[in-house]
């Protein structure tokens, strides 16, 4: 059956194909009760893991799923424009990677900065990394260290690691 332990185990090990197959089982009612909500959750999970088929299903919002990533992303963009720090961080991350929107490192860096100014620790770290590596802005190690220190002080683990690497490399 579709819901045998093998699929569950493979999904637990974050295999996109297994998550996609499980979503299909719930969507079609094969080996499992038909459940659009569970199907959408597994499609989303598979999409996040990089499964192209699941990404396409989520982007176009198949009639058998209740939403679609495109509508969710548009909602996040609206919140970002209203100054929501978490939404700004999410949109910036998409801009930086070119996911669901054209790649724009300068735009991403600007949004990271705006969210960082509101105290959003992940944005502080991301903005610091932009400064450190010159992504969307000029390289500025002093600003990078300043933002990474603030994010690290807020308990952001990646910022703490980045600072440790900088210390190890003698950048600081």
mmCIF file with all atom_site columns, C-alpha atoms in Angstrom:
data_model
loop_
_atom_site.group_PDB
_atom_site.id
_atom_site.type_symbol
_atom_site.label_atom_id
_atom_site.label_alt_id
_atom_site.label_comp_id
_atom_site.label_asym_id
_atom_site.label_entity_id
_atom_site.label_seq_id
_atom_site.pdbx_PDB_ins_code
_atom_site.Cartn_x
_atom_site.Cartn_y
_atom_site.Cartn_z
_atom_site.occupancy
_atom_site.B_iso_or_equiv
_atom_site.pdbx_formal_charge
_atom_site.auth_seq_id
_atom_site.auth_comp_id
_atom_site.auth_asym_id
_atom_site.auth_atom_id
_atom_site.pdbx_PDB_model_num
ATOM 1   C CA . UNK A 1 1   ? 0.000  0.000  0.000   1.00 0.00 ? 1   UNK A CA 1
ATOM 2   C CA . UNK A 1 2   ? 0.956  3.616  -0.361  1.00 0.00 ? 2   UNK A CA 1
ATOM 3   C CA . UNK A 1 3   ? 1.251  4.256  3.344   1.00 0.00 ? 3   UNK A CA 1
ATOM 4   C CA . UNK A 1 4   ? 3.623  1.440  4.141   1.00 0.00 ? 4   UNK A CA 1
ATOM 5   C CA . UNK A 1 5   ? 6.483  1.956  6.540   1.00 0.00 ? 5   UNK A CA 1
ATOM 6   C CA . UNK A 1 6   ? 8.980  2.223  3.655   1.00 0.00 ? 6   UNK A CA 1
ATOM 7   C CA . UNK A 1 7   ? 7.407  5.461  2.347   1.00 0.00 ? 7   UNK A CA 1
ATOM 8   C CA . UNK A 1 8   ? 7.067  6.908  5.819   1.00 0.00 ? 8   UNK A CA 1
ATOM 9   C CA . UNK A 1 9   ? 10.702 6.117  6.589   1.00 0.00 ? 9   UNK A CA 1
ATOM 10  C CA . UNK A 1 10  ? 11.931 7.522  3.291   1.00 0.00 ? 10  UNK A CA 1
ATOM 11  C CA . UNK A 1 11  ? 9.914  10.694 3.867   1.00 0.00 ? 11  UNK A CA 1
ATOM 12  C CA . UNK A 1 12  ? 11.340 10.994 7.343   1.00 0.00 ? 12  UNK A CA 1
ATOM 13  C CA . UNK A 1 13  ? 14.757 10.889 5.717   1.00 0.00 ? 13  UNK A CA 1
ATOM 14  C CA . UNK A 1 14  ? 13.677 13.869 3.585   1.00 0.00 ? 14  UNK A CA 1
ATOM 15  C CA . UNK A 1 15  ? 13.553 12.232 0.191   1.00 0.00 ? 15  UNK A CA 1
ATOM 16  C CA . UNK A 1 16  ? 11.580 14.474 -2.177  1.00 0.00 ? 16  UNK A CA 1
ATOM 17  C CA . UNK A 1 17  ? 10.365 11.568 -4.352  1.00 0.00 ? 17  UNK A CA 1
ATOM 18  C CA . UNK A 1 18  ? 8.922  9.725  -1.369  1.00 0.00 ? 18  UNK A CA 1
ATOM 19  C CA . UNK A 1 19  ? 7.163  12.859 -0.100  1.00 0.00 ? 19  UNK A CA 1
ATOM 20  C CA . UNK A 1 20  ? 5.734  13.437 -3.589  1.00 0.00 ? 20  UNK A CA 1
ATOM 21  C CA . UNK A 1 21  ? 4.497  9.837  -3.846  1.00 0.00 ? 21  UNK A CA 1
ATOM 22  C CA . UNK A 1 22  ? 2.849  10.111 -0.442  1.00 0.00 ? 22  UNK A CA 1
ATOM 23  C CA . UNK A 1 23  ? 1.132  13.328 -1.550  1.00 0.00 ? 23  UNK A CA 1
ATOM 24  C CA . UNK A 1 24  ? -0.161 11.551 -4.652  1.00 0.00 ? 24  UNK A CA 1
ATOM 25  C CA . UNK A 1 25  ? -1.517 8.734  -2.479  1.00 0.00 ? 25  UNK A CA 1
ATOM 26  C CA . UNK A 1 26  ? -3.532 11.193 -0.402  1.00 0.00 ? 26  UNK A CA 1
ATOM 27  C CA . UNK A 1 27  ? -4.626 13.139 -3.462  1.00 0.00 ? 27  UNK A CA 1
ATOM 28  C CA . UNK A 1 28  ? -5.851 10.095 -5.392  1.00 0.00 ? 28  UNK A CA 1
ATOM 29  C CA . UNK A 1 29  ? -6.970 7.987  -2.431  1.00 0.00 ? 29  UNK A CA 1
ATOM 30  C CA . UNK A 1 30  ? -4.654 5.122  -3.408  1.00 0.00 ? 30  UNK A CA 1
ATOM 31  C CA . UNK A 1 31  ? -3.685 3.074  -0.370  1.00 0.00 ? 31  UNK A CA 1
ATOM 32  C CA . UNK A 1 32  ? -4.870 5.881  1.878   1.00 0.00 ? 32  UNK A CA 1
ATOM 33  C CA . UNK A 1 33  ? -8.079 7.786  2.441   1.00 0.00 ? 33  UNK A CA 1
ATOM 34  C CA . UNK A 1 34  ? -8.392 10.699 0.004   1.00 0.00 ? 34  UNK A CA 1
ATOM 35  C CA . UNK A 1 35  ? -7.403 13.830 1.921   1.00 0.00 ? 35  UNK A CA 1
ATOM 36  C CA . UNK A 1 36  ? -6.713 17.071 0.022   1.00 0.00 ? 36  UNK A CA 1
ATOM 37  C CA . UNK A 1 37  ? -5.276 18.786 3.102   1.00 0.00 ? 37  UNK A CA 1
ATOM 38  C CA . UNK A 1 38  ? -2.730 16.030 3.762   1.00 0.00 ? 38  UNK A CA 1
ATOM 39  C CA . UNK A 1 39  ? -1.937 15.868 0.043   1.00 0.00 ? 39  UNK A CA 1
ATOM 40  C CA . UNK A 1 40  ? -1.233 19.598 -0.039  1.00 0.00 ? 40  UNK A CA 1
ATOM 41  C CA . UNK A 1 41  ? 0.973  19.364 3.058   1.00 0.00 ? 41  UNK A CA 1
ATOM 42  C CA . UNK A 1 42  ? 3.034  16.566 1.479   1.00 0.00 ? 42  UNK A CA 1
ATOM 43  C CA . UNK A 1 43  ? 3.206  18.400 -1.875  1.00 0.00 ? 43  UNK A CA 1
ATOM 44  C CA . UNK A 1 44  ? 4.466  21.486 -0.022  1.00 0.00 ? 44  UNK A CA 1
ATOM 45  C CA . UNK A 1 45  ? 7.029  19.395 1.853   1.00 0.00 ? 45  UNK A CA 1
ATOM 46  C CA . UNK A 1 46  ? 8.224  17.738 -1.371  1.00 0.00 ? 46  UNK A CA 1
ATOM 47  C CA . UNK A 1 47  ? 8.367  21.146 -3.083  1.00 0.00 ? 47  UNK A CA 1
ATOM 48  C CA . UNK A 1 48  ? 10.472 22.566 -0.259  1.00 0.00 ? 48  UNK A CA 1
ATOM 49  C CA . UNK A 1 49  ? 12.815 19.616 -0.684  1.00 0.00 ? 49  UNK A CA 1
ATOM 50  C CA . UNK A 1 50  ? 13.209 20.500 -4.353  1.00 0.00 ? 50  UNK A CA 1
ATOM 51  C CA . UNK A 1 51  ? 10.841 18.064 -6.108  1.00 0.00 ? 51  UNK A CA 1
ATOM 52  C CA . UNK A 1 52  ? 10.041 19.758 -9.444  1.00 0.00 ? 52  UNK A CA 1
ATOM 53  C CA . UNK A 1 53  ? 6.661  18.056 -9.916  1.00 0.00 ? 53  UNK A CA 1
ATOM 54  C CA . UNK A 1 54  ? 5.521  19.110 -6.463  1.00 0.00 ? 54  UNK A CA 1
ATOM 55  C CA . UNK A 1 55  ? 6.807  22.635 -7.061  1.00 0.00 ? 55  UNK A CA 1
ATOM 56  C CA . UNK A 1 56  ? 4.760  22.888 -10.235 1.00 0.00 ? 56  UNK A CA 1
ATOM 57  C CA . UNK A 1 57  ? 1.657  21.615 -8.452  1.00 0.00 ? 57  UNK A CA 1
ATOM 58  C CA . UNK A 1 58  ? 2.085  24.139 -5.663  1.00 0.00 ? 58  UNK A CA 1
ATOM 59  C CA . UNK A 1 59  ? 2.882  27.068 -7.967  1.00 0.00 ? 59  UNK A CA 1
ATOM 60  C CA . UNK A 1 60  ? -0.094 26.605 -10.219 1.00 0.00 ? 60  UNK A CA 1
ATOM 61  C CA . UNK A 1 61  ? -2.389 25.698 -7.312  1.00 0.00 ? 61  UNK A CA 1
ATOM 62  C CA . UNK A 1 62  ? -3.926 22.563 -8.772  1.00 0.00 ? 62  UNK A CA 1
ATOM 63  C CA . UNK A 1 63  ? -7.672 22.379 -8.386  1.00 0.00 ? 63  UNK A CA 1
ATOM 64  C CA . UNK A 1 64  ? -7.197 19.415 -6.069  1.00 0.00 ? 64  UNK A CA 1
ATOM 65  C CA . UNK A 1 65  ? -5.131 21.438 -3.617  1.00 0.00 ? 65  UNK A CA 1
ATOM 66  C CA . UNK A 1 66  ? -6.583 24.357 -1.725  1.00 0.00 ? 66  UNK A CA 1
ATOM 67  C CA . UNK A 1 67  ? -4.011 27.021 -2.445  1.00 0.00 ? 67  UNK A CA 1
ATOM 68  C CA . UNK A 1 68  ? -0.723 27.147 -4.192  1.00 0.00 ? 68  UNK A CA 1
ATOM 69  C CA . UNK A 1 69  ? 2.609  28.666 -3.375  1.00 0.00 ? 69  UNK A CA 1
ATOM 70  C CA . UNK A 1 70  ? 2.081  31.566 -5.777  1.00 0.00 ? 70  UNK A CA 1
ATOM 71  C CA . UNK A 1 71  ? -0.934 32.871 -3.805  1.00 0.00 ? 71  UNK A CA 1
ATOM 72  C CA . UNK A 1 72  ? 0.928  32.388 -0.523  1.00 0.00 ? 72  UNK A CA 1
ATOM 73  C CA . UNK A 1 73  ? 3.962  34.229 -1.851  1.00 0.00 ? 73  UNK A CA 1
ATOM 74  C CA . UNK A 1 74  ? 1.785  37.125 -3.059  1.00 0.00 ? 74  UNK A CA 1
ATOM 75  C CA . UNK A 1 75  ? 0.323  37.350 0.444   1.00 0.00 ? 75  UNK A CA 1
ATOM 76  C CA . UNK A 1 76  ? 3.833  37.456 1.928   1.00 0.00 ? 76  UNK A CA 1
ATOM 77  C CA . UNK A 1 77  ? 4.784  40.208 -0.536  1.00 0.00 ? 77  UNK A CA 1
ATOM 78  C CA . UNK A 1 78  ? 1.788  42.288 0.571   1.00 0.00 ? 78  UNK A CA 1
ATOM 79  C CA . UNK A 1 79  ? 2.783  41.892 4.227   1.00 0.00 ? 79  UNK A CA 1
ATOM 80  C CA . UNK A 1 80  ? 6.365  42.806 3.322   1.00 0.00 ? 80  UNK A CA 1
ATOM 81  C CA . UNK A 1 81  ? 5.237  46.040 1.675   1.00 0.00 ? 81  UNK A CA 1
ATOM 82  C CA . UNK A 1 82  ? 3.372  46.887 4.906   1.00 0.00 ? 82  UNK A CA 1
ATOM 83  C CA . UNK A 1 83  ? 6.623  46.541 6.890   1.00 0.00 ? 83  UNK A CA 1
ATOM 84  C CA . UNK A 1 84  ? 6.206  43.049 8.397   1.00 0.00 ? 84  UNK A CA 1
ATOM 85  C CA . UNK A 1 85  ? 9.797  42.058 9.281   1.00 0.00 ? 85  UNK A CA 1
ATOM 86  C CA . UNK A 1 86  ? 9.287  38.300 8.887   1.00 0.00 ? 86  UNK A CA 1
ATOM 87  C CA . UNK A 1 87  ? 7.613  38.826 5.513   1.00 0.00 ? 87  UNK A CA 1
ATOM 88  C CA . UNK A 1 88  ? 10.442 41.132 4.431   1.00 0.00 ? 88  UNK A CA 1
ATOM 89  C CA . UNK A 1 89  ? 12.915 38.407 5.374   1.00 0.00 ? 89  UNK A CA 1
ATOM 90  C CA . UNK A 1 90  ? 10.967 35.779 3.400   1.00 0.00 ? 90  UNK A CA 1
ATOM 91  C CA . UNK A 1 91  ? 10.685 37.962 0.282   1.00 0.00 ? 91  UNK A CA 1
ATOM 92  C CA . UNK A 1 92  ? 14.367 38.901 0.538   1.00 0.00 ? 92  UNK A CA 1
ATOM 93  C CA . UNK A 1 93  ? 15.328 35.225 0.717   1.00 0.00 ? 93  UNK A CA 1
ATOM 94  C CA . UNK A 1 94  ? 13.333 34.549 -2.451  1.00 0.00 ? 94  UNK A CA 1
ATOM 95  C CA . UNK A 1 95  ? 14.900 37.554 -4.186  1.00 0.00 ? 95  UNK A CA 1
ATOM 96  C CA . UNK A 1 96  ? 18.406 36.462 -3.193  1.00 0.00 ? 96  UNK A CA 1
ATOM 97  C CA . UNK A 1 97  ? 17.901 32.967 -4.607  1.00 0.00 ? 97  UNK A CA 1
ATOM 98  C CA . UNK A 1 98  ? 15.613 33.846 -7.516  1.00 0.00 ? 98  UNK A CA 1
ATOM 99  C CA . UNK A 1 99  ? 12.823 31.600 -6.222  1.00 0.00 ? 99  UNK A CA 1
ATOM 100 C CA . UNK A 1 100 ? 9.342  32.491 -7.539  1.00 0.00 ? 100 UNK A CA 1
ATOM 101 C CA . UNK A 1 101 ? 10.626 35.974 -8.403  1.00 0.00 ? 101 UNK A CA 1
ATOM 102 C CA . UNK A 1 102 ? 13.484 37.348 -10.498 1.00 0.00 ? 102 UNK A CA 1
ATOM 103 C CA . UNK A 1 103 ? 16.825 37.269 -8.706  1.00 0.00 ? 103 UNK A CA 1
ATOM 104 C CA . UNK A 1 104 ? 17.685 40.692 -7.284  1.00 0.00 ? 104 UNK A CA 1
ATOM 105 C CA . UNK A 1 105 ? 20.495 40.725 -4.728  1.00 0.00 ? 105 UNK A CA 1
ATOM 106 C CA . UNK A 1 106 ? 20.327 44.499 -4.189  1.00 0.00 ? 106 UNK A CA 1
ATOM 107 C CA . UNK A 1 107 ? 16.575 44.300 -3.529  1.00 0.00 ? 107 UNK A CA 1
ATOM 108 C CA . UNK A 1 108 ? 17.120 41.376 -1.175  1.00 0.00 ? 108 UNK A CA 1
ATOM 109 C CA . UNK A 1 109 ? 19.841 43.217 0.709   1.00 0.00 ? 109 UNK A CA 1
ATOM 110 C CA . UNK A 1 110 ? 17.563 46.277 1.091   1.00 0.00 ? 110 UNK A CA 1
ATOM 111 C CA . UNK A 1 111 ? 14.738 44.137 2.524   1.00 0.00 ? 111 UNK A CA 1
ATOM 112 C CA . UNK A 1 112 ? 17.120 42.306 4.869   1.00 0.00 ? 112 UNK A CA 1
ATOM 113 C CA . UNK A 1 113 ? 18.271 45.716 6.133   1.00 0.00 ? 113 UNK A CA 1
ATOM 114 C CA . UNK A 1 114 ? 14.711 46.975 6.645   1.00 0.00 ? 114 UNK A CA 1
ATOM 115 C CA . UNK A 1 115 ? 13.796 43.860 8.638   1.00 0.00 ? 115 UNK A CA 1
ATOM 116 C CA . UNK A 1 116 ? 17.095 43.974 10.546  1.00 0.00 ? 116 UNK A CA 1
ATOM 117 C CA . UNK A 1 117 ? 16.319 47.542 11.624  1.00 0.00 ? 117 UNK A CA 1
ATOM 118 C CA . UNK A 1 118 ? 13.152 46.148 13.242  1.00 0.00 ? 118 UNK A CA 1
ATOM 119 C CA . UNK A 1 119 ? 15.190 43.658 15.287  1.00 0.00 ? 119 UNK A CA 1
ATOM 120 C CA . UNK A 1 120 ? 14.614 40.557 13.127  1.00 0.00 ? 120 UNK A CA 1
ATOM 121 C CA . UNK A 1 121 ? 17.617 38.367 14.039  1.00 0.00 ? 121 UNK A CA 1
ATOM 122 C CA . UNK A 1 122 ? 17.665 36.239 10.874  1.00 0.00 ? 122 UNK A CA 1
ATOM 123 C CA . UNK A 1 123 ? 17.592 39.428 8.796   1.00 0.00 ? 123 UNK A CA 1
ATOM 124 C CA . UNK A 1 124 ? 20.428 40.896 10.841  1.00 0.00 ? 124 UNK A CA 1
ATOM 125 C CA . UNK A 1 125 ? 22.475 37.816 10.065  1.00 0.00 ? 125 UNK A CA 1
ATOM 126 C CA . UNK A 1 126 ? 21.499 37.830 6.389   1.00 0.00 ? 126 UNK A CA 1
ATOM 127 C CA . UNK A 1 127 ? 22.303 41.520 6.033   1.00 0.00 ? 127 UNK A CA 1
ATOM 128 C CA . UNK A 1 128 ? 25.639 40.960 7.749   1.00 0.00 ? 128 UNK A CA 1
ATOM 129 C CA . UNK A 1 129 ? 26.406 38.188 5.282   1.00 0.00 ? 129 UNK A CA 1
ATOM 130 C CA . UNK A 1 130 ? 25.432 40.483 2.380   1.00 0.00 ? 130 UNK A CA 1
ATOM 131 C CA . UNK A 1 131 ? 27.976 43.003 3.684   1.00 0.00 ? 131 UNK A CA 1
ATOM 132 C CA . UNK A 1 132 ? 30.595 40.341 4.268   1.00 0.00 ? 132 UNK A CA 1
ATOM 133 C CA . UNK A 1 133 ? 30.350 38.795 0.792   1.00 0.00 ? 133 UNK A CA 1
ATOM 134 C CA . UNK A 1 134 ? 29.280 41.816 -1.244  1.00 0.00 ? 134 UNK A CA 1
ATOM 135 C CA . UNK A 1 135 ? 25.925 40.359 -2.264  1.00 0.00 ? 135 UNK A CA 1
ATOM 136 C CA . UNK A 1 136 ? 23.631 43.232 -3.187  1.00 0.00 ? 136 UNK A CA 1
ATOM 137 C CA . UNK A 1 137 ? 25.930 45.790 -1.594  1.00 0.00 ? 137 UNK A CA 1
ATOM 138 C CA . UNK A 1 138 ? 29.619 46.579 -1.426  1.00 0.00 ? 138 UNK A CA 1
ATOM 139 C CA . UNK A 1 139 ? 31.863 44.464 0.790   1.00 0.00 ? 139 UNK A CA 1
ATOM 140 C CA . UNK A 1 140 ? 32.126 46.041 4.229   1.00 0.00 ? 140 UNK A CA 1
ATOM 141 C CA . UNK A 1 141 ? 33.632 43.751 6.847   1.00 0.00 ? 141 UNK A CA 1
ATOM 142 C CA . UNK A 1 142 ? 33.109 46.253 9.681   1.00 0.00 ? 142 UNK A CA 1
ATOM 143 C CA . UNK A 1 143 ? 29.356 46.491 8.990   1.00 0.00 ? 143 UNK A CA 1
ATOM 144 C CA . UNK A 1 144 ? 29.199 42.726 8.519   1.00 0.00 ? 144 UNK A CA 1
ATOM 145 C CA . UNK A 1 145 ? 30.780 42.086 11.910  1.00 0.00 ? 145 UNK A CA 1
ATOM 146 C CA . UNK A 1 146 ? 28.539 44.676 13.585  1.00 0.00 ? 146 UNK A CA 1
ATOM 147 C CA . UNK A 1 147 ? 25.338 43.060 12.242  1.00 0.00 ? 147 UNK A CA 1
ATOM 148 C CA . UNK A 1 148 ? 26.541 39.523 12.888  1.00 0.00 ? 148 UNK A CA 1
ATOM 149 C CA . UNK A 1 149 ? 27.398 40.449 16.481  1.00 0.00 ? 149 UNK A CA 1
ATOM 150 C CA . UNK A 1 150 ? 23.910 41.868 17.074  1.00 0.00 ? 150 UNK A CA 1
ATOM 151 C CA . UNK A 1 151 ? 22.284 38.778 15.524  1.00 0.00 ? 151 UNK A CA 1
ATOM 152 C CA . UNK A 1 152 ? 24.580 36.483 17.502  1.00 0.00 ? 152 UNK A CA 1
ATOM 153 C CA . UNK A 1 153 ? 23.689 38.378 20.677  1.00 0.00 ? 153 UNK A CA 1
ATOM 154 C CA . UNK A 1 154 ? 20.035 37.702 19.869  1.00 0.00 ? 154 UNK A CA 1
ATOM 155 C CA . UNK A 1 155 ? 20.870 33.985 19.821  1.00 0.00 ? 155 UNK A CA 1
ATOM 156 C CA . UNK A 1 156 ? 21.041 33.456 16.054  1.00 0.00 ? 156 UNK A CA 1
ATOM 157 C CA . UNK A 1 157 ? 23.178 30.334 15.581  1.00 0.00 ? 157 UNK A CA 1
ATOM 158 C CA . UNK A 1 158 ? 24.322 31.010 12.010  1.00 0.00 ? 158 UNK A CA 1
ATOM 159 C CA . UNK A 1 159 ? 25.532 34.476 13.044  1.00 0.00 ? 159 UNK A CA 1
ATOM 160 C CA . UNK A 1 160 ? 27.425 32.920 15.941  1.00 0.00 ? 160 UNK A CA 1
ATOM 161 C CA . UNK A 1 161 ? 29.107 30.449 13.583  1.00 0.00 ? 161 UNK A CA 1
ATOM 162 C CA . UNK A 1 162 ? 29.962 33.144 11.042  1.00 0.00 ? 162 UNK A CA 1
ATOM 163 C CA . UNK A 1 163 ? 31.594 35.221 13.770  1.00 0.00 ? 163 UNK A CA 1
ATOM 164 C CA . UNK A 1 164 ? 33.595 32.193 14.891  1.00 0.00 ? 164 UNK A CA 1
ATOM 165 C CA . UNK A 1 165 ? 34.773 31.666 11.290  1.00 0.00 ? 165 UNK A CA 1
ATOM 166 C CA . UNK A 1 166 ? 35.773 35.319 11.037  1.00 0.00 ? 166 UNK A CA 1
ATOM 167 C CA . UNK A 1 167 ? 37.741 35.061 14.280  1.00 0.00 ? 167 UNK A CA 1
ATOM 168 C CA . UNK A 1 168 ? 39.415 31.893 13.056  1.00 0.00 ? 168 UNK A CA 1
ATOM 169 C CA . UNK A 1 169 ? 40.346 33.549 9.755   1.00 0.00 ? 169 UNK A CA 1
ATOM 170 C CA . UNK A 1 170 ? 41.678 36.617 11.557  1.00 0.00 ? 170 UNK A CA 1
ATOM 171 C CA . UNK A 1 171 ? 39.104 38.927 9.951   1.00 0.00 ? 171 UNK A CA 1
ATOM 172 C CA . UNK A 1 172 ? 38.181 40.331 13.315  1.00 0.00 ? 172 UNK A CA 1
#
